[in-house]
XYZ file of C-alpha atoms in Angstrom:
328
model
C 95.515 110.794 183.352
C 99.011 109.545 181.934
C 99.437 109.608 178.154
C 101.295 107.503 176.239
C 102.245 107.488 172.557
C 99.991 105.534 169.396
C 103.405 104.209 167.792
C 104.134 105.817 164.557
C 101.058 107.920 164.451
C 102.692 110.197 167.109
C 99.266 110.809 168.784
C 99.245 110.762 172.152
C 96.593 109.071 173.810
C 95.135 108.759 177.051
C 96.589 105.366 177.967
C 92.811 104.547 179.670
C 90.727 104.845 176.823
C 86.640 104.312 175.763
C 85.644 101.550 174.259
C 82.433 102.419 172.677
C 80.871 98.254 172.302
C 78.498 98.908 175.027
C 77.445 102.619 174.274
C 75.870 100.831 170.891
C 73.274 99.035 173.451
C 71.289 96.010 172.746
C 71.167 95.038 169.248
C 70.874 91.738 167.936
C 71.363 90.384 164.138
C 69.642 87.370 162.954
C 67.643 86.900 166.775
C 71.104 86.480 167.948
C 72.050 89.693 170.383
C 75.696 91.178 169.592
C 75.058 94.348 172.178
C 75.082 95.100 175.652
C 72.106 94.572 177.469
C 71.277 97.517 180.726
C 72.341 100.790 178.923
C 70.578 104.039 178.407
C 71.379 106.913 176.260
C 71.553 109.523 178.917
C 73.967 107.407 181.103
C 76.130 106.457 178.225
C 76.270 110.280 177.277
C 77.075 110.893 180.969
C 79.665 108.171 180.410
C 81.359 109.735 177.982
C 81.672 112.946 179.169
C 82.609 112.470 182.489
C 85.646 110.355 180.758
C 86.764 113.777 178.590
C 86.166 115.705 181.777
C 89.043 112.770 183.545
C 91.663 113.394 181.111
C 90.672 110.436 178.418
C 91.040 111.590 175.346
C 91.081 108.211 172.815
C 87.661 107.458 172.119
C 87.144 103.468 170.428
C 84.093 102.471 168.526
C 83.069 101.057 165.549
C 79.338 101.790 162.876
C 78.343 98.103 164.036
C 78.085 99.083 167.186
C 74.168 99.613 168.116
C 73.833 99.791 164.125
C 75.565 103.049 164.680
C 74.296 104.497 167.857
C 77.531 103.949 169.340
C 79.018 106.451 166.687
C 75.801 109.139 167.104
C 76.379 109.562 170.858
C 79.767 110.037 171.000
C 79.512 112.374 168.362
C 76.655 113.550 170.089
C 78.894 114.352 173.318
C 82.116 115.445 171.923
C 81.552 117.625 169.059
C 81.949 120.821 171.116
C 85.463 119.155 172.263
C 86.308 117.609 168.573
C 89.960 119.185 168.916
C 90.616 117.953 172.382
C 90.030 114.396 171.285
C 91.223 111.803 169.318
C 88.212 109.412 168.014
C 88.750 106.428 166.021
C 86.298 103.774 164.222
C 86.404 100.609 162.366
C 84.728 99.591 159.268
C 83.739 96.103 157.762
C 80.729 94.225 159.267
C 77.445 94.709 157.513
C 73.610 94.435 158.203
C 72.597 92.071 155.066
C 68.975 92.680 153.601
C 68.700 88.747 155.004
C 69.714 89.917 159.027
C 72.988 88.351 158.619
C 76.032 89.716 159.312
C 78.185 90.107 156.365
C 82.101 91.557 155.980
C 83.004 93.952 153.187
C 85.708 95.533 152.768
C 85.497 97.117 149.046
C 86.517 100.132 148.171
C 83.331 101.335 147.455
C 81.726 99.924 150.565
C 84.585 101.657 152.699
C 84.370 104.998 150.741
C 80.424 104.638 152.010
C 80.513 103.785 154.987
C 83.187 106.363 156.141
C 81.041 108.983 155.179
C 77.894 107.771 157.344
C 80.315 107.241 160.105
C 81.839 111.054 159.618
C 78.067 112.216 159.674
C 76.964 110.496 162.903
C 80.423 111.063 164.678
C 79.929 114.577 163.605
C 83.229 115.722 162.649
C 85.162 115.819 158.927
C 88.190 113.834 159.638
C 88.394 110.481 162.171
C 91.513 110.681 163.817
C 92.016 106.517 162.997
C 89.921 104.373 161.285
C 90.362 100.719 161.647
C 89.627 97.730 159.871
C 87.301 95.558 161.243
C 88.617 91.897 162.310
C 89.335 91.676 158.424
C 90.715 88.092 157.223
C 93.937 88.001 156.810
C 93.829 87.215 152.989
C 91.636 90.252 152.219
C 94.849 92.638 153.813
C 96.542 91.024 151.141
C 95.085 92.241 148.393
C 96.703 95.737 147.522
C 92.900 97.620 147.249
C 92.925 97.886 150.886
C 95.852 99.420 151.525
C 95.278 101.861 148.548
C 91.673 102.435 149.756
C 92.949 104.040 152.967
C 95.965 105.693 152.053
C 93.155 107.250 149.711
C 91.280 108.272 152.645
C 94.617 109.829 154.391
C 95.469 111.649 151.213
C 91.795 113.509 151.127
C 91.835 114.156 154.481
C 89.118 112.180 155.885
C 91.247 109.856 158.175
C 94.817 111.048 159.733
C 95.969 107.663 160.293
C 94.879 103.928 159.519
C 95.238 100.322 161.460
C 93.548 97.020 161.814
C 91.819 95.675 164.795
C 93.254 91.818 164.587
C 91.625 88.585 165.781
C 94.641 86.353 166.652
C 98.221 87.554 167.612
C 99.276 85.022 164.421
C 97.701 87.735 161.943
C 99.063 90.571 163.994
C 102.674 89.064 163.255
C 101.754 89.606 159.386
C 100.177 92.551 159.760
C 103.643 94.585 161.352
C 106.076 92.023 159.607
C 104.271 94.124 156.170
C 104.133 97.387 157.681
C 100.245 97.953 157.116
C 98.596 100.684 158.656
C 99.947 102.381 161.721
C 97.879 100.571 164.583
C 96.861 97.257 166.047
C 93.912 96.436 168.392
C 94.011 93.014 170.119
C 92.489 91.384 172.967
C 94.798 91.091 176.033
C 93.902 90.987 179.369
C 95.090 88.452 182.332
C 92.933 85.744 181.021
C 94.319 86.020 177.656
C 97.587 87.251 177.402
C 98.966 85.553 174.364
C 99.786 88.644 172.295
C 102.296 89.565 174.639
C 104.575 86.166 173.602
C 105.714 87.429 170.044
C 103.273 90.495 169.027
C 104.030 93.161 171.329
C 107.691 92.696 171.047
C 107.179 93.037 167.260
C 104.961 95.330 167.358
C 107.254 97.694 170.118
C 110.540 97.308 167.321
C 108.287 98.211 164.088
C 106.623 101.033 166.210
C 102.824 99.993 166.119
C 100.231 101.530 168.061
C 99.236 98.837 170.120
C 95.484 98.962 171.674
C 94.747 96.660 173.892
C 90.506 95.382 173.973
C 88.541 93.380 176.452
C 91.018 94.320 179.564
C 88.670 93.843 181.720
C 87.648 90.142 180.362
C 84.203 90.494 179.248
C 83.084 91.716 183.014
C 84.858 89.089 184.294
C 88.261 90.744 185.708
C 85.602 93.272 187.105
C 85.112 90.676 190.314
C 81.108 90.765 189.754
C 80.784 87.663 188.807
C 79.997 84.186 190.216
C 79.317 80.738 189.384
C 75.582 80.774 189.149
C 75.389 84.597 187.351
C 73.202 84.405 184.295
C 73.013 87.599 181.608
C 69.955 88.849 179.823
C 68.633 86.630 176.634
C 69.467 90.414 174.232
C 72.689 90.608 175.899
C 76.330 89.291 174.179
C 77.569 87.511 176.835
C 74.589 85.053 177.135
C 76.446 83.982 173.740
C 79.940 82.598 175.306
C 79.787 83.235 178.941
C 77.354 79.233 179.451
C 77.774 78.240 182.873
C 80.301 75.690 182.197
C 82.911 78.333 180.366
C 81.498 80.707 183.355
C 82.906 78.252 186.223
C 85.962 77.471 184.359
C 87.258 81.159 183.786
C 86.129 82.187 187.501
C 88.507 79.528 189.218
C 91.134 81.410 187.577
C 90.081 84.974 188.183
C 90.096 83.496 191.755
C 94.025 82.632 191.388
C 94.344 86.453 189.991
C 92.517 87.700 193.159
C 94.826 85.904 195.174
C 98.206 87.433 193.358
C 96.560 90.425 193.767
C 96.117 90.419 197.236
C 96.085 94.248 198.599
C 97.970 95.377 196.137
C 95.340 96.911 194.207
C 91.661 98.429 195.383
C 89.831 96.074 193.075
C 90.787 93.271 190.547
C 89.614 96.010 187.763
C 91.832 98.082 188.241
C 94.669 95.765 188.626
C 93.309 94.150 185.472
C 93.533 97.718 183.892
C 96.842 98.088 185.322
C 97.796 94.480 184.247
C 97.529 96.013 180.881
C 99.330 98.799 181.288
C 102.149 96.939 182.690
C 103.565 95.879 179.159
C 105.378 98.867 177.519
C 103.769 97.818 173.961
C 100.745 98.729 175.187
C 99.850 102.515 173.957
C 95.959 102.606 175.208
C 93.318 99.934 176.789
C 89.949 100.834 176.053
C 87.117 99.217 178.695
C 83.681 99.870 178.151
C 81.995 102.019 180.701
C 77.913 102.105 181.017
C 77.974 105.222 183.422
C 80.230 107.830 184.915
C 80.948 105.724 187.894
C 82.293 102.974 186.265
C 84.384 105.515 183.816
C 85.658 106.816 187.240
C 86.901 103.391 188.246
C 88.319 102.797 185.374
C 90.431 106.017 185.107
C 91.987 105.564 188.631
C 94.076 102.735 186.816
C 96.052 105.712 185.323
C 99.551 106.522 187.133
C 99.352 103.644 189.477
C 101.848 100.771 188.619
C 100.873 97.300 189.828
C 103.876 95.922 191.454
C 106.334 93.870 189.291
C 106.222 90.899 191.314
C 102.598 90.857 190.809
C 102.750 91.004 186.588
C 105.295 88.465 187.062
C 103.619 86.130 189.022
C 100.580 86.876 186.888
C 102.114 86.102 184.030
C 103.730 83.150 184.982
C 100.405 81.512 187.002
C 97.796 82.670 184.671
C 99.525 83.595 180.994
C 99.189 80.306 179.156
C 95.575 79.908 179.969
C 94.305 81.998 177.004
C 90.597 81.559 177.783
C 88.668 83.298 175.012
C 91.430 81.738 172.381
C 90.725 78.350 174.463
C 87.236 78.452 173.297
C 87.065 80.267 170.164
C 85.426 83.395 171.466
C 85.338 86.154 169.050
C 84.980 89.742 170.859
């Protein structure tokens, strides 16, 4: 497993990561399901494992995730191995007494909810902790950025960053110099952070992780036109048959740039990634060691430059989940 280095943090990270969405499981908020539909506990803490055991050492989640079962079973797996990791979590979306979904990001709702997320993580200190999709005019008001430097200063967090929702707020984000990190989605369906973030981002020295690289499941070649998910399952959510037919045409036109140049369009989605320098870590979500194995076989294994290019140039103004509004 090749590492790379989390910008200005220093950390160096395992440059395939673990996102930890789909080891929170079904959940739902309001009758509306935010999870992932098809997990079990004991293969999501064979998951995990068998990813520390390949060399993966950054660990993503965030306490929304499962409600916090995400959190619990990583901590549940690693805590033995706390010093051979780096684990990070966000903070900001709430469970409202009404099942809504509410964002908060006080200072006293941070200071709380850091300390349930230390206590089902297991461990005194998160490596990073991220803000959660905040809007941009709440990272403008100076309590946030005092809030975690608070948190740095007492020890309970090493570094800070913000996982972002469009590459616009990004740009703000580094142009200010807040926090250390950014977490975007990029992947070859949506590759519009790599226009004018990552460049930005690569001069000011962010940490740059890089979400949904596998598209949602659909880089992962699994799907077709007439595949339907679970009703308690995310997708079901953004991924209607229409949207479904649209994206595949064009994951067919990445299979065919592809060619033999890869095993499977996973991995050369995961090595996609990679491919841009401003990258420091991708983190897909893995529901069992076999798909963790896939995943880390991305590592070391440089997709050709004519095939980024021509990925890039065929595919990287589509921008499907911007396209549509998708929030993941």
């Amino acid at each position: 497993m090749k590492t790379r280095v989390l910008g200005r943090t220093g950390l160096g990270v395992s440059e395939i990561g673990f996102g930890g969405w789909q080891a929170g499981g079904r959940f739902s908020v309001g009758g509306i399901p935010i999870g992932w539909a098809g997990t079990s506990d004991d293969e999501t803490l064979a998951a995990i494992r068998r990813a520390r055991e390949l060399g993966i050492n950054f660990f993503d989640t965030s306490d929304i995730y499962g409600h916090g079962r995400s959190e619990s079973l990583l901590g549940l797996a690693l805590a033995k191995y706390r010093s051979d990791v780096i684990i990070s979590t966000k903070v900001g979306f709430v469970r409202s007494s009404r099942d809504t979904i509410e964002r908060d990001f006080s200072r006293k709702h941070i200071f709380h909810a850091i300390d349930r997320s230390l206590h089902r993580l297991r461990t005194d200190y998160l490596d990073l902790y991220q803000l959660h999709n905040p809007p941009i005019e709440v990272l403008r008001k100076e309590e946030v950025q005092e809030t975690m430097e608070r948190l740095q200063n007492d020890g309970r967090i090493r570094f800070w960053g913000i996982s972002i929702t469009s590459p616009e707020e990004g740009l703000e984000i580094v142009e200010r110099g807040w926090g250390y990190t950014i977490q975007v989605l990029y992947n070859i369906l949506n590759q519009s952070a790599a226009s004018e973030l990552f460049p930005l981002a690569k001069e000011k020295r962010y940490g740059v992780i890089a979400r949904v690289p596998l598209a949602s499941g659909l880089l992962s070649g699994r799907y077709h036109p007439g595949t339907t998910f679970p009703p308690d399952d995310v997708r079901q959510n953004f991924l209607t048959p229409r949207r479904l037919e649209e994206a595949l045409a064009w994951v067919d036109e990445a299979k065919a740039i592809v060619g033999s140049s890869s095993d499977t369009l996973g991995q050369a989605a995961l090595r996609f990634v990679l491919a841009n320098d401003a990258v420091s870590t991708t983190v897909p979500g893995a529901r069992n060691p076999h798909q963790v194995e896939v995943n880390a076989k991305a590592s070391g294994n440089p997709l050709p430059e004519e095939v980024v290019s021509r990925l890039s140039e065929r595919i990287g103004k589509y921008n499907f989940y911007e396209k549509h509004q998708i929030r993941v």
